[in-house]
mmCIF file of C-alpha atoms in Angstrom:
data_model
loop_
_atom_site.group_PDB
_atom_site.id
_atom_site.type_symbol
_atom_site.label_atom_id
_atom_site.label_comp_id
_atom_site.label_asym_id
_atom_site.label_seq_id
_atom_site.Cartn_x
_atom_site.Cartn_y
_atom_site.Cartn_z
ATOM 1 C CA MET A 1 122.734 103.545 135.218
ATOM 2 C CA THR A 2 120.617 105.397 132.700
ATOM 3 C CA VAL A 3 118.996 103.242 130.021
ATOM 4 C CA ALA A 4 118.061 104.982 126.774
ATOM 5 C CA LEU A 5 114.546 104.012 125.693
ATOM 6 C CA TYR A 6 113.908 104.158 121.951
ATOM 7 C CA THR A 7 110.344 104.002 120.712
ATOM 8 C CA HIS A 8 107.802 105.940 118.645
ATOM 9 C CA ALA A 9 104.021 106.257 118.514
ATOM 10 C CA ASP A 10 104.077 105.428 114.788
ATOM 11 C CA MET A 11 104.633 101.794 115.758
ATOM 12 C CA LEU A 12 101.100 101.710 117.164
ATOM 13 C CA ASP A 13 99.801 102.249 113.616
ATOM 14 C CA HIS A 14 100.941 98.818 112.435
ATOM 15 C CA ARG A 15 97.563 97.070 112.544
ATOM 16 C CA PRO A 16 97.723 93.526 111.193
ATOM 17 C CA GLY A 17 94.086 92.784 112.081
ATOM 18 C CA ALA A 18 91.695 93.005 115.009
ATOM 19 C CA ASN A 19 92.341 89.405 116.078
ATOM 20 C CA HIS A 20 96.045 89.306 115.274
ATOM 21 C CA THR A 21 98.336 88.280 118.111
ATOM 22 C CA GLU A 22 100.921 90.976 117.342
ATOM 23 C CA ARG A 23 98.670 93.888 118.284
ATOM 24 C CA PRO A 24 99.378 97.535 119.172
ATOM 25 C CA GLU A 25 98.503 96.949 122.818
ATOM 26 C CA ARG A 26 101.742 94.998 123.191
ATOM 27 C CA LEU A 27 103.774 98.165 122.832
ATOM 28 C CA THR A 28 101.468 100.088 125.157
ATOM 29 C CA ALA A 29 101.838 97.378 127.819
ATOM 30 C CA VAL A 30 105.629 97.647 127.714
ATOM 31 C CA ILE A 31 105.739 101.448 127.758
ATOM 32 C CA ASP A 32 103.183 101.629 130.584
ATOM 33 C CA ALA A 33 105.114 99.146 132.714
ATOM 34 C CA LEU A 34 108.360 101.055 132.243
ATOM 35 C CA SER A 35 106.719 104.438 132.814
ATOM 36 C CA ASP A 36 105.195 103.284 136.097
ATOM 37 C CA ALA A 37 108.579 102.199 137.488
ATOM 38 C CA SER A 38 109.776 105.176 139.501
ATOM 39 C CA ASP A 39 113.090 103.473 140.288
ATOM 40 C CA LEU A 40 114.202 103.403 136.633
ATOM 41 C CA ASP A 41 116.376 106.127 135.127
ATOM 42 C CA LEU A 42 115.147 106.104 131.529
ATOM 43 C CA GLU A 43 116.133 108.547 128.817
ATOM 44 C CA PRO A 44 113.339 108.558 126.194
ATOM 45 C CA ARG A 45 114.484 108.932 122.605
ATOM 46 C CA ASP A 46 112.417 109.003 119.429
ATOM 47 C CA ALA A 47 113.028 106.254 116.906
ATOM 48 C CA PRO A 48 113.907 107.612 113.459
ATOM 49 C CA LEU A 49 112.845 106.065 110.163
ATOM 50 C CA VAL A 50 115.553 103.661 109.064
ATOM 51 C CA ASP A 51 117.238 104.567 105.804
ATOM 52 C CA PRO A 52 116.860 102.008 102.982
ATOM 53 C CA SER A 53 120.630 101.963 102.616
ATOM 54 C CA ASP A 54 120.914 100.588 106.148
ATOM 55 C CA LEU A 55 118.285 97.931 105.453
ATOM 56 C CA ALA A 56 120.342 96.902 102.418
ATOM 57 C CA ARG A 57 123.227 95.957 104.709
ATOM 58 C CA VAL A 58 121.203 92.784 105.420
ATOM 59 C CA HIS A 59 118.224 92.641 103.069
ATOM 60 C CA MET A 60 118.388 92.214 99.323
ATOM 61 C CA PRO A 61 117.762 95.634 97.718
ATOM 62 C CA MET A 62 115.016 94.116 95.577
ATOM 63 C CA TYR A 63 113.257 92.929 98.717
ATOM 64 C CA VAL A 64 113.477 96.335 100.386
ATOM 65 C CA GLN A 65 112.085 98.036 97.287
ATOM 66 C CA ALA A 66 109.309 95.465 96.988
ATOM 67 C CA ILE A 67 108.189 96.153 100.574
ATOM 68 C CA PHE A 68 108.229 99.912 100.005
ATOM 69 C CA ASP A 69 106.293 99.534 96.755
ATOM 70 C CA ALA A 70 103.751 97.098 98.197
ATOM 71 C CA ALA A 71 102.870 99.125 101.309
ATOM 72 C CA PRO A 72 99.085 99.632 101.151
ATOM 73 C CA ARG A 73 97.441 103.041 101.296
ATOM 74 C CA GLN A 74 94.231 101.425 102.495
ATOM 75 C CA GLY A 75 93.065 97.981 103.493
ATOM 76 C CA MET A 76 95.360 95.100 104.331
ATOM 77 C CA LEU A 77 98.153 93.294 102.477
ATOM 78 C CA MET A 78 99.071 89.713 103.394
ATOM 79 C CA LEU A 79 102.819 89.098 103.067
ATOM 80 C CA ASP A 80 102.647 85.539 104.389
ATOM 81 C CA GLU A 81 100.188 83.551 106.501
ATOM 82 C CA ASP A 82 101.261 85.396 109.682
ATOM 83 C CA THR A 83 102.553 88.742 108.413
ATOM 84 C CA TYR A 84 100.368 91.599 107.231
ATOM 85 C CA MET A 85 100.756 95.253 106.319
ATOM 86 C CA SER A 86 98.240 98.007 106.983
ATOM 87 C CA PRO A 87 98.640 101.643 105.854
ATOM 88 C CA GLY A 88 100.760 102.403 108.922
ATOM 89 C CA SER A 89 102.950 99.314 108.745
ATOM 90 C CA LEU A 90 105.775 100.589 106.554
ATOM 91 C CA ASN A 91 106.493 103.536 108.825
ATOM 92 C CA ALA A 92 106.158 101.293 111.884
ATOM 93 C CA ALA A 93 108.628 98.769 110.458
ATOM 94 C CA ARG A 94 111.024 101.557 109.524
ATOM 95 C CA ARG A 95 110.764 103.009 113.043
ATOM 96 C CA ALA A 96 111.336 99.555 114.558
ATOM 97 C CA ALA A 97 114.540 99.031 112.593
ATOM 98 C CA GLY A 98 115.438 102.690 113.027
ATOM 99 C CA SER A 99 115.194 102.341 116.825
ATOM 100 C CA VAL A 100 117.885 99.695 117.021
ATOM 101 C CA VAL A 101 120.035 101.319 114.341
ATOM 102 C CA GLN A 102 120.016 104.677 116.143
ATOM 103 C CA ALA A 103 120.651 103.005 119.485
ATOM 104 C CA VAL A 104 123.806 101.286 118.249
ATOM 105 C CA ARG A 105 125.009 104.483 116.588
ATOM 106 C CA ASP A 106 124.554 106.346 119.861
ATOM 107 C CA VAL A 107 126.267 103.603 121.848
ATOM 108 C CA ALA A 108 129.166 103.523 119.383
ATOM 109 C CA ALA A 109 129.484 107.304 119.763
ATOM 110 C CA GLY A 110 129.751 106.941 123.534
ATOM 111 C CA GLN A 111 126.475 108.734 124.257
ATOM 112 C CA GLN A 112 125.213 105.838 126.378
ATOM 113 C CA GLN A 113 126.114 102.324 127.461
ATOM 114 C CA ARG A 114 122.725 100.600 127.562
ATOM 115 C CA ALA A 115 119.566 100.917 125.472
ATOM 116 C CA PHE A 116 116.217 99.196 125.190
ATOM 117 C CA CYS A 117 114.184 99.489 122.002
ATOM 118 C CA ALA A 118 110.437 99.069 122.551
ATOM 119 C CA VAL A 119 109.435 98.215 119.012
ATOM 120 C CA ARG A 120 106.917 96.509 116.801
ATOM 121 C CA PRO A 121 106.746 94.789 114.418
ATOM 122 C CA PRO A 122 109.446 92.444 115.719
ATOM 123 C CA GLY A 123 112.289 91.386 113.455
ATOM 124 C CA HIS A 124 114.155 88.179 114.207
ATOM 125 C CA HIS A 125 112.219 85.970 111.764
ATOM 126 C CA ALA A 126 112.634 88.251 108.714
ATOM 127 C CA GLU A 127 115.252 86.779 106.394
ATOM 128 C CA PRO A 128 117.377 88.731 103.903
ATOM 129 C CA HIS A 129 114.926 87.987 101.097
ATOM 130 C CA ARG A 130 111.529 87.550 102.761
ATOM 131 C CA PRO A 131 109.209 88.531 105.649
ATOM 132 C CA MET A 132 108.168 85.867 108.119
ATOM 133 C CA GLY A 133 106.437 85.342 111.434
ATOM 134 C CA PHE A 134 105.098 88.891 112.044
ATOM 135 C CA CYS A 135 108.491 90.342 110.993
ATOM 136 C CA ILE A 136 109.147 92.636 108.011
ATOM 137 C CA PHE A 137 112.730 93.827 108.523
ATOM 138 C CA SER A 138 115.464 92.096 110.527
ATOM 139 C CA ASN A 139 115.840 94.875 113.081
ATOM 140 C CA ILE A 140 118.632 93.342 115.138
ATOM 141 C CA ALA A 141 120.700 92.042 112.201
ATOM 142 C CA VAL A 142 120.541 95.409 110.436
ATOM 143 C CA ALA A 143 121.666 97.113 113.644
ATOM 144 C CA ALA A 144 124.582 94.687 113.992
ATOM 145 C CA ARG A 145 125.859 95.659 110.565
ATOM 146 C CA VAL A 146 125.436 99.343 111.349
ATOM 147 C CA ALA A 147 127.377 98.864 114.593
ATOM 148 C CA GLN A 148 130.237 97.392 112.598
ATOM 149 C CA SER A 149 130.211 100.389 110.280
ATOM 150 C CA CYS A 150 130.615 102.551 113.411
ATOM 151 C CA GLY A 151 133.733 100.705 114.548
ATOM 152 C CA LEU A 152 132.266 98.013 116.821
ATOM 153 C CA LYS A 153 133.673 95.226 114.732
ATOM 154 C CA ARG A 154 132.676 92.118 116.682
ATOM 155 C CA VAL A 155 128.963 91.963 117.425
ATOM 156 C CA ALA A 156 127.106 89.177 119.245
ATOM 157 C CA VAL A 157 123.350 88.683 119.390
ATOM 158 C CA VAL A 158 121.744 86.713 122.223
ATOM 159 C CA ASP A 159 118.146 85.669 121.522
ATOM 160 C CA PHE A 160 115.899 84.249 124.262
ATOM 161 C CA ASP A 161 112.538 84.353 122.468
ATOM 162 C CA VAL A 162 110.578 81.076 122.684
ATOM 163 C CA HIS A 163 110.895 80.836 118.875
ATOM 164 C CA HIS A 164 114.210 80.503 117.050
ATOM 165 C CA GLY A 165 115.516 83.664 115.388
ATOM 166 C CA ASN A 166 115.884 82.081 111.968
ATOM 167 C CA GLY A 167 116.195 85.459 110.248
ATOM 168 C CA THR A 168 119.117 86.567 112.390
ATOM 169 C CA GLN A 169 120.786 83.201 111.875
ATOM 170 C CA ALA A 170 120.350 83.475 108.105
ATOM 171 C CA ALA A 171 121.856 86.969 108.104
ATOM 172 C CA PHE A 172 124.821 86.017 110.324
ATOM 173 C CA ALA A 173 125.707 82.523 109.107
ATOM 174 C CA GLY A 174 129.357 82.229 108.121
ATOM 175 C CA HIS A 175 130.363 85.785 109.079
ATOM 176 C CA GLU A 176 133.205 85.337 111.551
ATOM 177 C CA ASP A 177 132.867 88.861 112.981
ATOM 178 C CA LEU A 178 129.238 88.196 113.981
ATOM 179 C CA PHE A 179 127.973 85.677 116.528
ATOM 180 C CA PHE A 180 124.454 84.412 117.160
ATOM 181 C CA ALA A 181 123.474 82.535 120.323
ATOM 182 C CA SER A 182 119.859 81.452 120.739
ATOM 183 C CA VAL A 183 117.800 79.390 123.166
ATOM 184 C CA GLN A 184 114.333 78.233 122.115
ATOM 185 C CA GLN A 185 111.724 75.584 122.628
ATOM 186 C CA TRP A 186 111.983 72.421 120.565
ATOM 187 C CA PRO A 187 109.874 71.309 118.812
ATOM 188 C CA MET A 188 108.459 74.692 117.897
ATOM 189 C CA TRP A 189 107.762 76.824 114.852
ATOM 190 C CA PRO A 190 109.697 77.766 112.647
ATOM 191 C CA GLY A 191 111.418 74.372 112.905
ATOM 192 C CA THR A 192 114.995 75.669 112.978
ATOM 193 C CA GLY A 193 117.497 76.070 115.768
ATOM 194 C CA HIS A 194 118.100 72.531 116.978
ATOM 195 C CA PRO A 195 121.734 71.951 118.015
ATOM 196 C CA ASP A 196 121.926 69.055 115.540
ATOM 197 C CA GLU A 197 121.210 71.446 112.658
ATOM 198 C CA ALA A 198 124.287 71.980 110.468
ATOM 199 C CA VAL A 199 125.330 75.602 111.017
ATOM 200 C CA PRO A 200 128.591 77.548 110.733
ATOM 201 C CA ALA A 201 130.837 77.967 113.761
ATOM 202 C CA ASN A 202 129.523 81.463 114.501
ATOM 203 C CA ILE A 203 126.050 80.093 115.310
ATOM 204 C CA ARG A 204 125.231 78.391 118.601
ATOM 205 C CA ASN A 205 121.761 77.082 119.432
ATOM 206 C CA ALA A 206 120.298 75.506 122.565
ATOM 207 C CA VAL A 207 116.850 74.004 123.005
ATOM 208 C CA VAL A 208 114.416 73.256 125.801
ATOM 209 C CA PRO A 209 111.528 70.770 125.521
ATOM 210 C CA PRO A 210 107.890 71.748 126.041
ATOM 211 C CA GLY A 211 106.876 71.923 129.665
ATOM 212 C CA ALA A 212 110.415 72.119 130.971
ATOM 213 C CA PRO A 213 110.899 73.742 134.371
ATOM 214 C CA ALA A 214 112.590 77.116 134.506
ATOM 215 C CA GLU A 215 115.736 75.484 135.891
ATOM 216 C CA GLU A 216 116.137 73.470 132.688
ATOM 217 C CA TRP A 217 115.694 76.608 130.582
ATOM 218 C CA ARG A 218 118.320 78.382 132.675
ATOM 219 C CA LYS A 219 120.727 75.487 132.177
ATOM 220 C CA ALA A 220 120.255 75.623 128.387
ATOM 221 C CA PHE A 221 120.696 79.386 128.349
ATOM 222 C CA GLU A 222 123.768 79.172 130.556
ATOM 223 C CA SER A 223 125.377 76.725 128.104
ATOM 224 C CA LEU A 224 125.491 79.533 125.529
ATOM 225 C CA MET A 225 127.346 82.063 127.643
ATOM 226 C CA PRO A 226 130.857 80.535 127.422
ATOM 227 C CA HIS A 227 130.595 80.747 123.636
ATOM 228 C CA VAL A 228 129.571 84.400 123.730
ATOM 229 C CA ASP A 229 132.420 85.008 126.179
ATOM 230 C CA ALA A 230 134.918 83.266 123.885
ATOM 231 C CA PHE A 231 133.754 85.402 120.950
ATOM 232 C CA ALA A 232 134.757 88.531 122.944
ATOM 233 C CA PRO A 233 132.233 90.929 121.390
ATOM 234 C CA ASP A 234 132.648 94.697 121.168
ATOM 235 C CA LEU A 235 128.862 94.987 121.496
ATOM 236 C CA ILE A 236 126.086 92.644 122.587
ATOM 237 C CA LEU A 237 122.618 92.944 121.097
ATOM 238 C CA ILE A 238 119.667 91.159 122.675
ATOM 239 C CA SER A 239 116.615 89.836 120.865
ATOM 240 C CA ALA A 240 114.378 90.129 123.901
ATOM 241 C CA GLY A 241 111.364 87.917 123.349
ATOM 242 C CA PHE A 242 109.217 87.262 126.418
ATOM 243 C CA ASP A 243 106.890 84.618 124.969
ATOM 244 C CA ALA A 244 108.576 81.844 126.967
ATOM 245 C CA HIS A 245 106.695 83.243 129.978
ATOM 246 C CA ALA A 246 104.401 80.742 131.680
ATOM 247 C CA TYR A 247 101.336 82.885 130.944
ATOM 248 C CA ASP A 248 102.070 83.758 127.334
ATOM 249 C CA PRO A 249 99.226 82.696 125.019
ATOM 250 C CA VAL A 250 101.508 81.961 122.043
ATOM 251 C CA GLY A 251 103.965 79.898 124.071
ATOM 252 C CA ASP A 252 100.775 78.254 125.449
ATOM 253 C CA ALA A 253 102.522 77.744 128.803
ATOM 254 C CA PHE A 254 104.945 75.312 127.121
ATOM 255 C CA GLN A 255 107.709 77.101 129.003
ATOM 256 C CA ASN A 256 107.484 77.991 132.659
ATOM 257 C CA LEU A 257 109.436 81.223 132.916
ATOM 258 C CA GLU A 258 108.554 84.192 135.094
ATOM 259 C CA ALA A 259 109.903 87.742 135.143
ATOM 260 C CA PRO A 260 112.836 86.827 137.466
ATOM 261 C CA ASP A 261 114.123 84.382 134.853
ATOM 262 C CA PHE A 262 114.473 87.198 132.319
ATOM 263 C CA ASP A 263 116.190 89.313 134.973
ATOM 264 C CA TRP A 264 118.635 86.447 135.562
ATOM 265 C CA ALA A 265 119.351 85.961 131.846
ATOM 266 C CA THR A 266 119.910 89.690 131.338
ATOM 267 C CA ARG A 267 122.420 89.771 134.183
ATOM 268 C CA ALA A 268 124.299 86.833 132.664
ATOM 269 C CA ILE A 269 124.564 88.727 129.383
ATOM 270 C CA ALA A 270 125.643 91.880 131.200
ATOM 271 C CA SER A 271 128.450 89.961 132.886
ATOM 272 C CA VAL A 272 129.946 89.151 129.480
ATOM 273 C CA ALA A 273 129.352 92.722 128.288
ATOM 274 C CA ARG A 274 131.274 94.148 131.247
ATOM 275 C CA LYS A 275 134.186 91.820 130.490
ATOM 276 C CA HIS A 276 134.501 92.442 126.748
ATOM 277 C CA SER A 277 132.187 95.198 125.542
ATOM 278 C CA GLN A 278 132.736 98.023 128.057
ATOM 279 C CA GLY A 279 129.244 97.141 129.272
ATOM 280 C CA ARG A 280 127.647 98.019 125.925
ATOM 281 C CA ILE A 281 124.251 96.361 125.373
ATOM 282 C CA VAL A 282 121.383 97.260 123.051
ATOM 283 C CA SER A 283 118.203 95.224 123.497
ATOM 284 C CA SER A 284 115.230 95.069 121.139
ATOM 285 C CA LEU A 285 111.760 93.714 121.832
ATOM 286 C CA GLU A 286 110.755 90.599 119.900
ATOM 287 C CA GLY A 287 107.879 88.376 121.080
ATOM 288 C CA GLY A 288 105.641 88.381 124.145
ATOM 289 C CA TYR A 289 101.869 88.389 123.715
ATOM 290 C CA GLY A 290 100.228 88.161 127.139
ATOM 291 C CA LEU A 291 100.016 91.833 128.021
ATOM 292 C CA GLU A 292 100.453 91.649 131.785
ATOM 293 C CA ALA A 293 103.228 89.048 131.584
ATOM 294 C CA LEU A 294 104.904 91.035 128.811
ATOM 295 C CA GLY A 295 104.900 94.235 130.855
ATOM 296 C CA ARG A 296 106.305 92.536 133.948
ATOM 297 C CA SER A 297 108.971 90.692 131.966
ATOM 298 C CA ALA A 298 110.106 93.744 130.017
ATOM 299 C CA LEU A 299 110.319 95.713 133.256
ATOM 300 C CA ALA A 300 112.475 93.022 134.887
ATOM 301 C CA HIS A 301 114.713 92.986 131.807
ATOM 302 C CA VAL A 302 115.196 96.755 131.724
ATOM 303 C CA ARG A 303 115.790 96.910 135.484
ATOM 304 C CA ALA A 304 118.579 94.369 135.037
ATOM 305 C CA LEU A 305 120.021 96.398 132.163
ATOM 306 C CA SER A 306 120.070 99.434 134.421
ATOM 307 C CA ASP A 307 121.922 97.936 137.371
ATOM 308 C CA ALA A 308 123.854 94.867 136.178
#
């Protein structure tokens, strides 16, 4: 099937520093890998700038205004020890959130069934009141709220980044019409997401130890799927982080995944989407920092979206 691809060149202008891990080349690696795949039926779509009113569905209005006001016209602004803004960062962050927001609006309108949002900066660490871990706005959580405003009332997010999506969890916690399922390495920054952590019933976390074989990761991921199935979502969103790849420099080879593992996980999600969500899936790029591994993994993910 056709997969709508949402992205924008403005996201290359987010430049958090020459030696920063979250660099523009990440986006180029993903787009190049997808463009080179002649077997994919992709429908390119430009990512709009997200409206502040949509950001305010998740983020505190004072936080949104503070980010807009603080955006530098020159030089660099440090938001936290990992998160920086350059002159192009505000537009990039608005395009990143706008990608996922527009994708869910288009899916809700019946224009397409599947979408992949090739975005940066990522979003799943940004909490309602603060940036964190390279993330400025909570792209996927904002999109979930927009989807609900479009009539897709029950929205699930599945997150397979090597790091826990603490921002999405913070935005979803206690909201019975939202569900968050996440698999991550433990121990690992940001130190949240262990199954023993006290969380509301609409949050489900699974963990994998450092150095675990791919089979153990698959088992942990698979343990989440019955809970997503039981939630019976109208739409599934994916926080697609590929930094659990064996050759990712941030994951430091603590996980041993390869591109076929992301294909497998995507197909498991699609199985639930076909059952409950009329096949509707919108995926958004999160982590993944080894360029070659990132490109291969994203390609495997999008291929699975297109034919699962």
